Amino acid sequence: MSVLYKWVVIGGGIHGCTIASCLIKKGKAASEDLLIVDPFEEPMARWKKNTELIGMEYLRSPSVHHIDTDPFSLQKYACTKGELTGSFFGRYKRPSLDLFNEHSDFIMKETCLKKSWHKGRVISIKKVNGLWELKTEKEEILNALNIVFAISVNDQLNIPEWAEQIKEKSNNSILHIYDEALNDLSSLEPPIAIVGGGISAAHLAIKLSVLFPGKITLIKRHPYRVHDFDSDPGWLGPKKQSSYQKLKNYDMRRNMIRKARHKGSLPGDLFRKLKKLENDGKISVEDGTIESVSLDGRQQLNIIVGNQIINVKHILLATGFQPSRPGGKLIDALVQEQNLLCANCGYPIVNKSLQWCPHLYVSGPLAELEIGPIARNIAGARQAAERIIYGL
């Protein structure tokens, strides 16, 4: 007979680890009662790979946003380790990526999260005798009292139409920056074009300008959108959330989320770095929409932007993710079988405890119609954990 877990968290990124550590620290589960199911070998593996790949030095989030329950845990950890110099940036004390990851590993060790780790991918979920029965792609059966979906949109890469048309013929010379096939930027052959104007494109341009100075072109559809965060800090608390929570119309909530998000934006320090690199001739910047891309006989990509033709060997797409509901067929089937409530946009309608139906909870993008525009962020992970715990 298979083991019955009190909690199964689907997704082992920042959201899944934040919720799991909170359940353990708040005494709602022991590590042996909890299982985190994720397709990667280690907790937060995709986060670590992606942030290292693009060369992130400091997080955009302030130091009070991390995977632990105490808001000041990260700062206390830095003090204990004597790692204050260079560990925080700017007035919001944005932590360095190294410190954030080190602190996360410390919290995971403290809560024995790796003992709760199960590498796998859930492909079906159904209710059997009042319990959740989860099946993995390896035909494993897992039983749970409670499930938390802590999945992201990371599998939904946004590939522009012009790229889709030529991508297959390009022999991996056109890749989304978060494509699993992209592992080592130093192996790319310059010149290189980066498509996108947001924070990921900025980090990438800064990193590649060191590897291939003068051979990088950043192509963006709009002028730089400079914002400290990807939504107004008022959304972190009642200042913005109170009026949002009073809205009963979920179409109106979706519109508020769209308007609140500073999509394709970057903080001022990265903007200033990019301008300096451009002035120093380390990168070129083209504003405009890509009209077409063709591949010539020498496997060179010819990009047409307005009246410009840009010739490159590689195109890296920093074009974000598709906005559709994450979870694919797994969530689609669960919605049908359990008759789960969804708004017109397809996203879950949940209660204040982020419960979609009894004993089924959500975090991340799936929780944004309840939490608001910060739902996908680290702050959203912390709020999701608090709400789930508070409702138990």
GROMACS .gro file of C-alpha atoms in nm:
model
  392
    1MET     CA    1   0.000   0.000   0.000
    2SER     CA    2   0.136   0.341  -0.092
    3VAL     CA    3   0.218   0.606   0.170
    4LEU     CA    4  -0.044   0.866   0.255
    5TYR     CA    5   0.109   1.215   0.272
    6LYS     CA    6  -0.052   1.497   0.463
    7TRP     CA    7   0.067   1.744   0.199
    8VAL     CA    8   0.190   1.705  -0.158
    9VAL     CA    9   0.333   2.021  -0.312
   10ILE     CA   10   0.349   2.010  -0.691
   11GLY     CA   11   0.643   2.226  -0.798
   12GLY     CA   12   0.978   2.269  -0.624
   13GLY     CA   13   1.072   2.622  -0.722
   14ILE     CA   14   1.067   2.927  -0.497
   15HIS     CA   15   0.690   2.899  -0.440
   16GLY     CA   16   0.691   2.530  -0.360
   17CYS     CA   17   0.989   2.562  -0.125
   18THR     CA   18   0.842   2.868   0.049
   19ILE     CA   19   0.511   2.690   0.115
   20ALA     CA   20   0.677   2.363   0.220
   21SER     CA   21   0.917   2.534   0.463
   22CYS     CA   22   0.629   2.739   0.606
   23LEU     CA   23   0.413   2.428   0.662
   24ILE     CA   24   0.702   2.266   0.849
   25LYS     CA   25   0.806   2.573   1.050
   26LYS     CA   26   0.448   2.651   1.151
   27GLY     CA   27   0.395   2.294   1.271
   28LYS     CA   28   0.138   2.202   1.008
   29ALA     CA   29   0.347   1.917   0.869
   30ALA     CA   30   0.660   1.719   0.949
   31SER     CA   31   0.909   1.661   0.668
   32GLU     CA   32   0.806   1.294   0.648
   33ASP     CA   33   0.437   1.396   0.608
   34LEU     CA   34   0.517   1.622   0.313
   35LEU     CA   35   0.625   1.551  -0.043
   36ILE     CA   36   0.749   1.798  -0.304
   37VAL     CA   37   0.710   1.661  -0.655
   38ASP     CA   38   0.921   1.828  -0.922
   39PRO     CA   39   1.087   1.712  -1.246
   40PHE     CA   40   1.432   1.843  -1.145
   41GLU     CA   41   1.697   1.679  -0.926
   42GLU     CA   42   1.719   1.958  -0.668
   43PRO     CA   43   1.493   2.224  -0.513
   44MET     CA   44   1.491   2.557  -0.701
   45ALA     CA   45   1.701   2.399  -0.980
   46ARG     CA   46   1.538   2.590  -1.265
   47TRP     CA   47   1.563   2.921  -1.077
   48LYS     CA   48   1.933   2.865  -1.014
   49LYS     CA   49   2.005   2.761  -1.373
   50ASN     CA   50   1.815   3.050  -1.532
   51THR     CA   51   1.950   3.323  -1.306
   52GLU     CA   52   2.308   3.199  -1.345
   53LEU     CA   53   2.267   3.172  -1.721
   54ILE     CA   54   2.161   3.536  -1.769
   55GLY     CA   55   2.422   3.662  -1.522
   56MET     CA   56   2.192   3.803  -1.254
   57GLU     CA   57   2.401   3.969  -0.983
   58TYR     CA   58   2.131   4.112  -0.755
   59LEU     CA   59   1.764   4.023  -0.725
   60ARG     CA   60   1.500   4.280  -0.809
   61SER     CA   61   1.317   4.198  -0.485
   62PRO     CA   62   1.415   4.354  -0.150
   63SER     CA   63   1.585   4.152   0.125
   64VAL     CA   64   1.260   4.078   0.312
   65HIS     CA   65   1.143   3.855   0.025
   66HIS     CA   66   1.282   3.502   0.048
   67ILE     CA   67   1.165   3.146   0.130
   68ASP     CA   68   1.171   3.171   0.513
   69THR     CA   69   0.887   3.272   0.747
   70ASP     CA   70   1.069   3.557   0.926
   71PRO     CA   71   1.091   3.865   0.698
   72PHE     CA   72   1.434   3.958   0.837
   73SER     CA   73   1.574   3.605   0.815
   74LEU     CA   74   1.794   3.684   0.513
   75GLN     CA   75   1.946   3.994   0.675
   76LYS     CA   76   2.008   3.803   1.000
   77TYR     CA   77   2.171   3.522   0.803
   78ALA     CA   78   2.403   3.768   0.628
   79CYS     CA   79   2.502   3.919   0.965
   80THR     CA   80   2.567   3.576   1.118
   81LYS     CA   81   2.787   3.479   0.824
   82GLY     CA   82   2.962   3.816   0.821
   83GLU     CA   83   2.861   3.860   0.457
   84LEU     CA   84   2.738   4.220   0.454
   85THR     CA   85   2.985   4.384   0.215
   86GLY     CA   86   2.842   4.364  -0.135
   87SER     CA   87   2.557   4.143  -0.021
   88PHE     CA   88   2.284   4.406  -0.058
   89PHE     CA   89   2.227   4.671  -0.323
   90GLY     CA   90   2.050   5.006  -0.304
   91ARG     CA   91   1.794   5.152  -0.068
   92TYR     CA   92   1.570   4.844  -0.085
   93LYS     CA   93   1.860   4.619   0.019
   94ARG     CA   94   1.825   4.393  -0.281
   95PRO     CA   95   2.023   4.077  -0.199
   96SER     CA   96   2.294   3.934  -0.418
   97LEU     CA   97   2.196   3.618  -0.602
   98ASP     CA   98   2.472   3.425  -0.423
   99LEU     CA   99   2.345   3.531  -0.079
  100PHE     CA  100   1.981   3.460  -0.168
  101ASN     CA  101   2.063   3.110  -0.291
  102GLU     CA  102   2.291   3.037   0.004
  103HIS     CA  103   2.019   3.146   0.247
  104SER     CA  104   1.760   2.936   0.061
  105ASP     CA  105   1.986   2.629   0.088
  106PHE     CA  106   2.023   2.701   0.462
  107ILE     CA  107   1.644   2.713   0.513
  108MET     CA  108   1.599   2.394   0.310
  109LYS     CA  109   1.859   2.220   0.526
  110GLU     CA  110   1.699   2.357   0.843
  111THR     CA  111   1.358   2.216   0.742
  112CYS     CA  112   1.499   1.894   0.587
  113LEU     CA  113   1.322   1.972   0.259
  114LYS     CA  114   1.547   1.744   0.058
  115LYS     CA  115   1.407   1.449   0.256
  116SER     CA  116   1.067   1.549   0.120
  117TRP     CA  117   1.190   1.573  -0.240
  118HIS     CA  118   1.051   1.344  -0.508
  119LYS     CA  119   1.179   1.378  -0.862
  120GLY     CA  120   0.892   1.324  -1.101
  121ARG     CA  121   0.612   1.480  -1.300
  122VAL     CA  122   0.246   1.443  -1.201
  123ILE     CA  123   0.032   1.350  -1.502
  124SER     CA  124  -0.307   1.285  -1.341
  125ILE     CA  125  -0.498   1.359  -1.021
  126LYS     CA  126  -0.828   1.216  -0.906
  127LYS     CA  127  -1.031   1.179  -0.589
  128VAL     CA  128  -1.049   0.826  -0.448
  129ASN     CA  129  -1.238   0.762  -0.122
  130GLY     CA  130  -1.205   1.124  -0.017
  131LEU     CA  131  -0.828   1.134  -0.078
  132TRP     CA  132  -0.622   1.269  -0.368
  133GLU     CA  133  -0.455   1.007  -0.584
  134LEU     CA  134  -0.168   1.139  -0.795
  135LYS     CA  135  -0.006   0.945  -1.075
  136THR     CA  136   0.339   1.030  -1.210
  137GLU     CA  137   0.479   0.971  -1.558
  138LYS     CA  138   0.670   0.673  -1.412
  139GLU     CA  139   0.335   0.515  -1.312
  140GLU     CA  140   0.398   0.587  -0.942
  141ILE     CA  141   0.087   0.638  -0.728
  142LEU     CA  142   0.098   0.900  -0.450
  143ASN     CA  143  -0.182   0.960  -0.200
  144ALA     CA  144  -0.243   1.292  -0.028
  145LEU     CA  145  -0.483   1.464   0.210
  146ASN     CA  146  -0.391   1.806   0.070
  147ILE     CA  147  -0.238   1.926  -0.256
  148VAL     CA  148  -0.074   2.260  -0.333
  149PHE     CA  149  -0.015   2.357  -0.694
  150ALA     CA  150   0.301   2.573  -0.689
  151ILE     CA  151   0.366   2.571  -1.063
  152SER     CA  152   0.482   2.855  -1.287
  153VAL     CA  153   0.455   2.958  -1.651
  154ASN     CA  154   0.818   2.860  -1.715
  155ASP     CA  155   0.717   2.581  -1.955
  156GLN     CA  156   0.518   2.828  -2.166
  157LEU     CA  157   0.790   3.008  -2.357
  158ASN     CA  158   0.667   3.298  -2.567
  159ILE     CA  159   0.812   3.252  -2.916
  160PRO     CA  160   0.729   3.532  -3.166
  161GLU     CA  161   0.558   3.420  -3.487
  162TRP     CA  162   0.856   3.514  -3.707
  163ALA     CA  163   1.080   3.297  -3.488
  164GLU     CA  164   0.843   2.999  -3.503
  165GLN     CA  165   0.855   3.011  -3.882
  166ILE     CA  166   1.234   2.983  -3.907
  167LYS     CA  167   1.333   2.821  -3.574
  168GLU     CA  168   1.328   2.460  -3.701
  169LYS     CA  169   1.558   2.542  -3.994
  170SER     CA  170   1.799   2.750  -3.785
  171ASN     CA  171   1.986   2.457  -3.623
  172ASN     CA  172   1.951   2.603  -3.270
  173SER     CA  173   2.074   2.947  -3.379
  174ILE     CA  174   1.741   3.091  -3.255
  175LEU     CA  175   1.667   3.004  -2.892
  176HIS     CA  176   1.455   3.137  -2.612
  177ILE     CA  177   1.688   3.222  -2.323
  178TYR     CA  178   1.498   2.984  -2.095
  179ASP     CA  179   1.499   2.696  -2.344
  180GLU     CA  180   1.638   2.381  -2.182
  181ALA     CA  181   1.875   2.345  -2.480
  182LEU     CA  182   2.060   2.665  -2.388
  183ASN     CA  183   2.327   2.594  -2.128
  184ASP     CA  184   2.652   2.768  -2.214
  185LEU     CA  185   2.651   3.122  -2.357
  186SER     CA  186   3.026   3.119  -2.415
  187SER     CA  187   2.982   2.851  -2.682
  188LEU     CA  188   2.767   3.081  -2.897
  189GLU     CA  189   2.917   3.235  -3.207
  190PRO     CA  190   2.894   3.616  -3.238
  191PRO     CA  191   2.752   3.846  -3.357
  192ILE     CA  192   2.444   3.789  -3.141
  193ALA     CA  193   2.106   3.962  -3.126
  194ILE     CA  194   1.899   3.972  -2.807
  195VAL     CA  195   1.529   4.031  -2.860
  196GLY     CA  196   1.347   4.196  -2.568
  197GLY     CA  197   1.362   4.508  -2.355
  198GLY     CA  198   1.293   4.384  -2.003
  199ILE     CA  199   1.502   4.275  -1.707
  200SER     CA  200   1.606   3.934  -1.849
  201ALA     CA  201   1.721   4.093  -2.175
  202ALA     CA  202   1.915   4.355  -1.975
  203HIS     CA  203   2.098   4.097  -1.761
  204LEU     CA  204   2.176   3.894  -2.071
  205ALA     CA  205   2.309   4.193  -2.267
  206ILE     CA  206   2.535   4.292  -1.976
  207LYS     CA  207   2.676   3.938  -1.948
  208LEU     CA  208   2.728   3.892  -2.323
  209SER     CA  209   2.893   4.236  -2.355
  210VAL     CA  210   3.179   4.095  -2.145
  211LEU     CA  211   3.203   3.774  -2.348
  212PHE     CA  212   3.165   3.938  -2.690
  213PRO     CA  213   3.222   4.315  -2.662
  214GLY     CA  214   3.097   4.514  -2.961
  215LYS     CA  215   2.921   4.213  -3.110
  216ILE     CA  216   2.587   4.229  -2.927
  217THR     CA  217   2.272   4.398  -3.054
  218LEU     CA  218   1.971   4.449  -2.828
  219ILE     CA  219   1.647   4.474  -3.027
  220LYS     CA  220   1.341   4.604  -2.840
  221ARG     CA  221   0.996   4.712  -2.950
  222HIS     CA  222   0.960   4.995  -2.700
  223PRO     CA  223   1.172   5.252  -2.515
  224TYR     CA  224   1.320   5.132  -2.184
  225ARG     CA  225   1.052   5.106  -1.913
  226VAL     CA  226   1.234   5.192  -1.592
  227HIS     CA  227   1.067   5.082  -1.265
  228ASP     CA  228   1.218   4.966  -0.936
  229PHE     CA  229   0.979   4.671  -0.923
  230ASP     CA  230   0.749   4.496  -1.169
  231SER     CA  231   0.443   4.646  -0.998
  232ASP     CA  232   0.380   4.930  -0.752
  233PRO     CA  233   0.498   4.837  -0.397
  234GLY     CA  234   0.149   4.931  -0.278
  235TRP     CA  235   0.036   4.591  -0.410
  236LEU     CA  236   0.236   4.420  -0.135
  237GLY     CA  237  -0.019   4.527   0.127
  238PRO     CA  238  -0.362   4.676   0.192
  239LYS     CA  239  -0.290   5.004   0.011
  240LYS     CA  240  -0.367   4.842  -0.325
  241GLN     CA  241  -0.493   4.498  -0.226
  242SER     CA  242  -0.794   4.621  -0.023
  243SER     CA  243  -0.979   4.776  -0.316
  244TYR     CA  244  -0.877   4.481  -0.535
  245GLN     CA  245  -1.024   4.230  -0.288
  246LYS     CA  246  -1.357   4.416  -0.287
  247LEU     CA  247  -1.401   4.358  -0.661
  248LYS     CA  248  -1.631   4.063  -0.723
  249ASN     CA  249  -1.596   4.082  -1.101
  250TYR     CA  250  -1.301   3.868  -1.208
  251ASP     CA  251  -1.275   4.030  -1.551
  252MET     CA  252  -1.217   4.360  -1.369
  253ARG     CA  253  -0.956   4.194  -1.147
  254ARG     CA  254  -0.776   4.061  -1.457
  255ASN     CA  255  -0.774   4.410  -1.610
  256MET     CA  256  -0.632   4.553  -1.287
  257ILE     CA  257  -0.353   4.295  -1.294
  258ARG     CA  258  -0.268   4.378  -1.656
  259LYS     CA  259  -0.256   4.750  -1.585
  260ALA     CA  260  -0.058   4.707  -1.262
  261ARG     CA  261   0.224   4.498  -1.406
  262HIS     CA  262   0.522   4.687  -1.545
  263LYS     CA  263   0.568   4.434  -1.821
  264GLY     CA  264   0.904   4.440  -1.995
  265SER     CA  265   1.053   4.676  -1.736
  266LEU     CA  266   1.389   4.696  -1.561
  267PRO     CA  267   1.529   4.878  -1.256
  268GLY     CA  268   1.733   5.196  -1.287
  269ASP     CA  269   2.073   5.040  -1.215
  270LEU     CA  270   2.042   4.801  -1.510
  271PHE     CA  271   1.915   5.081  -1.734
  272ARG     CA  272   2.222   5.291  -1.651
  273LYS     CA  273   2.454   4.995  -1.717
  274LEU     CA  274   2.298   4.939  -2.058
  275LYS     CA  275   2.328   5.306  -2.153
  276LYS     CA  276   2.696   5.306  -2.054
  277LEU     CA  277   2.763   4.987  -2.252
  278GLU     CA  278   2.594   5.145  -2.553
  279ASN     CA  279   2.794   5.467  -2.516
  280ASP     CA  280   3.116   5.266  -2.484
  281GLY     CA  281   3.036   5.068  -2.799
  282LYS     CA  282   3.011   4.737  -2.613
  283ILE     CA  283   2.651   4.682  -2.731
  284SER     CA  284   2.425   4.826  -3.003
  285VAL     CA  285   2.059   4.900  -2.940
  286GLU     CA  286   1.783   4.902  -3.202
  287ASP     CA  287   1.428   5.015  -3.126
  288GLY     CA  288   1.160   4.869  -3.352
  289THR     CA  289   0.958   4.563  -3.442
  290ILE     CA  290   1.122   4.272  -3.621
  291GLU     CA  291   0.948   4.243  -3.957
  292SER     CA  292   1.121   3.930  -4.081
  293VAL     CA  293   1.421   3.704  -4.035
  294SER     CA  294   1.582   3.498  -4.311
  295LEU     CA  295   1.858   3.241  -4.313
  296ASP     CA  296   2.124   3.263  -4.586
  297GLY     CA  297   2.351   2.995  -4.728
  298ARG     CA  298   2.621   3.066  -4.469
  299GLN     CA  299   2.376   2.996  -4.184
  300GLN     CA  300   2.370   3.368  -4.106
  301LEU     CA  301   2.046   3.525  -3.983
  302ASN     CA  302   1.936   3.846  -4.153
  303ILE     CA  303   1.701   4.047  -3.932
  304ILE     CA  304   1.493   4.331  -4.077
  305VAL     CA  305   1.396   4.599  -3.823
  306GLY     CA  306   1.239   4.900  -3.997
  307ASN     CA  307   1.494   5.015  -4.257
  308GLN     CA  308   1.777   4.829  -4.084
  309ILE     CA  309   1.923   4.489  -4.173
  310ILE     CA  310   2.111   4.326  -3.885
  311ASN     CA  311   2.327   4.022  -3.962
  312VAL     CA  312   2.394   3.780  -3.675
  313LYS     CA  313   2.489   3.419  -3.607
  314HIS     CA  314   2.253   3.373  -3.311
  315ILE     CA  315   1.926   3.522  -3.188
  316LEU     CA  316   1.838   3.490  -2.820
  317LEU     CA  317   1.474   3.554  -2.735
  318ALA     CA  318   1.413   3.732  -2.403
  319THR     CA  319   1.043   3.749  -2.487
  320GLY     CA  320   0.890   3.613  -2.168
  321PHE     CA  321   0.613   3.360  -2.131
  322GLN     CA  322   0.267   3.300  -2.270
  323PRO     CA  323  -0.010   3.432  -2.042
  324SER     CA  324  -0.235   3.125  -2.059
  325ARG     CA  325  -0.312   2.924  -1.744
  326PRO     CA  326  -0.019   2.698  -1.650
  327GLY     CA  327  -0.054   2.326  -1.584
  328GLY     CA  328  -0.167   2.215  -1.928
  329LYS     CA  329  -0.365   1.893  -1.960
  330LEU     CA  330  -0.320   1.806  -1.591
  331ILE     CA  331  -0.509   2.116  -1.477
  332ASP     CA  332  -0.755   2.097  -1.769
  333ALA     CA  333  -0.861   1.745  -1.666
  334LEU     CA  334  -0.882   1.838  -1.296
  335VAL     CA  335  -1.105   2.138  -1.374
  336GLN     CA  336  -1.344   1.908  -1.562
  337GLU     CA  337  -1.343   1.620  -1.314
  338GLN     CA  338  -1.378   1.831  -0.999
  339ASN     CA  339  -1.595   2.100  -1.159
  340LEU     CA  340  -1.350   2.370  -1.042
  341LEU     CA  341  -1.445   2.737  -1.073
  342CYS     CA  342  -1.251   2.943  -1.328
  343ALA     CA  343  -1.283   3.302  -1.447
  344ASN     CA  344  -1.325   3.390  -1.815
  345CYS     CA  345  -0.945   3.411  -1.847
  346GLY     CA  346  -0.925   3.044  -1.743
  347TYR     CA  347  -0.752   3.110  -1.410
  348PRO     CA  348  -0.882   2.967  -1.079
  349ILE     CA  349  -1.143   3.137  -0.863
  350VAL     CA  350  -1.027   3.053  -0.510
  351ASN     CA  351  -1.114   3.163  -0.156
  352LYS     CA  352  -0.900   3.381   0.070
  353SER     CA  353  -0.703   3.074   0.182
  354LEU     CA  354  -0.625   3.001  -0.185
  355GLN     CA  355  -0.839   2.689  -0.171
  356TRP     CA  356  -0.979   2.596  -0.513
  357CYS     CA  357  -1.186   2.315  -0.366
  358PRO     CA  358  -1.157   2.135  -0.030
  359HIS     CA  359  -0.793   2.031   0.029
  360LEU     CA  360  -0.668   2.171  -0.304
  361TYR     CA  361  -0.461   2.493  -0.286
  362VAL     CA  362  -0.279   2.710  -0.537
  363SER     CA  363   0.014   2.950  -0.544
  364GLY     CA  364   0.198   3.155  -0.807
  365PRO     CA  365   0.014   3.245  -1.129
  366LEU     CA  366  -0.279   3.020  -1.034
  367ALA     CA  367  -0.340   3.242  -0.728
  368GLU     CA  368  -0.322   3.581  -0.898
  369LEU     CA  369  -0.696   3.646  -0.924
  370GLU     CA  370  -0.698   3.636  -0.543
  371ILE     CA  371  -0.359   3.783  -0.449
  372GLY     CA  372  -0.315   4.026  -0.740
  373PRO     CA  373  -0.019   4.125  -0.961
  374ILE     CA  374   0.250   4.020  -0.709
  375ALA     CA  375   0.125   3.659  -0.702
  376ARG     CA  376   0.405   3.527  -0.927
  377ASN     CA  377   0.684   3.696  -0.732
  378ILE     CA  378   0.875   3.592  -0.420
  379ALA     CA  379   0.648   3.826  -0.221
  380GLY     CA  380   0.353   3.638  -0.368
  381ALA     CA  381   0.501   3.307  -0.255
  382ARG     CA  382   0.528   3.439   0.102
  383GLN     CA  383   0.172   3.571   0.099
  384ALA     CA  384   0.043   3.244  -0.046
  385ALA     CA  385   0.213   3.046   0.231
  386GLU     CA  386   0.068   3.278   0.497
  387ARG     CA  387  -0.284   3.253   0.355
  388ILE     CA  388  -0.276   2.874   0.328
  389ILE     CA  389  -0.145   2.838   0.685
  390TYR     CA  390  -0.390   3.094   0.823
  391GLY     CA  391  -0.686   2.906   0.674
  392LEU     CA  392  -0.597   2.569   0.831
   0.00000   0.00000   0.00000
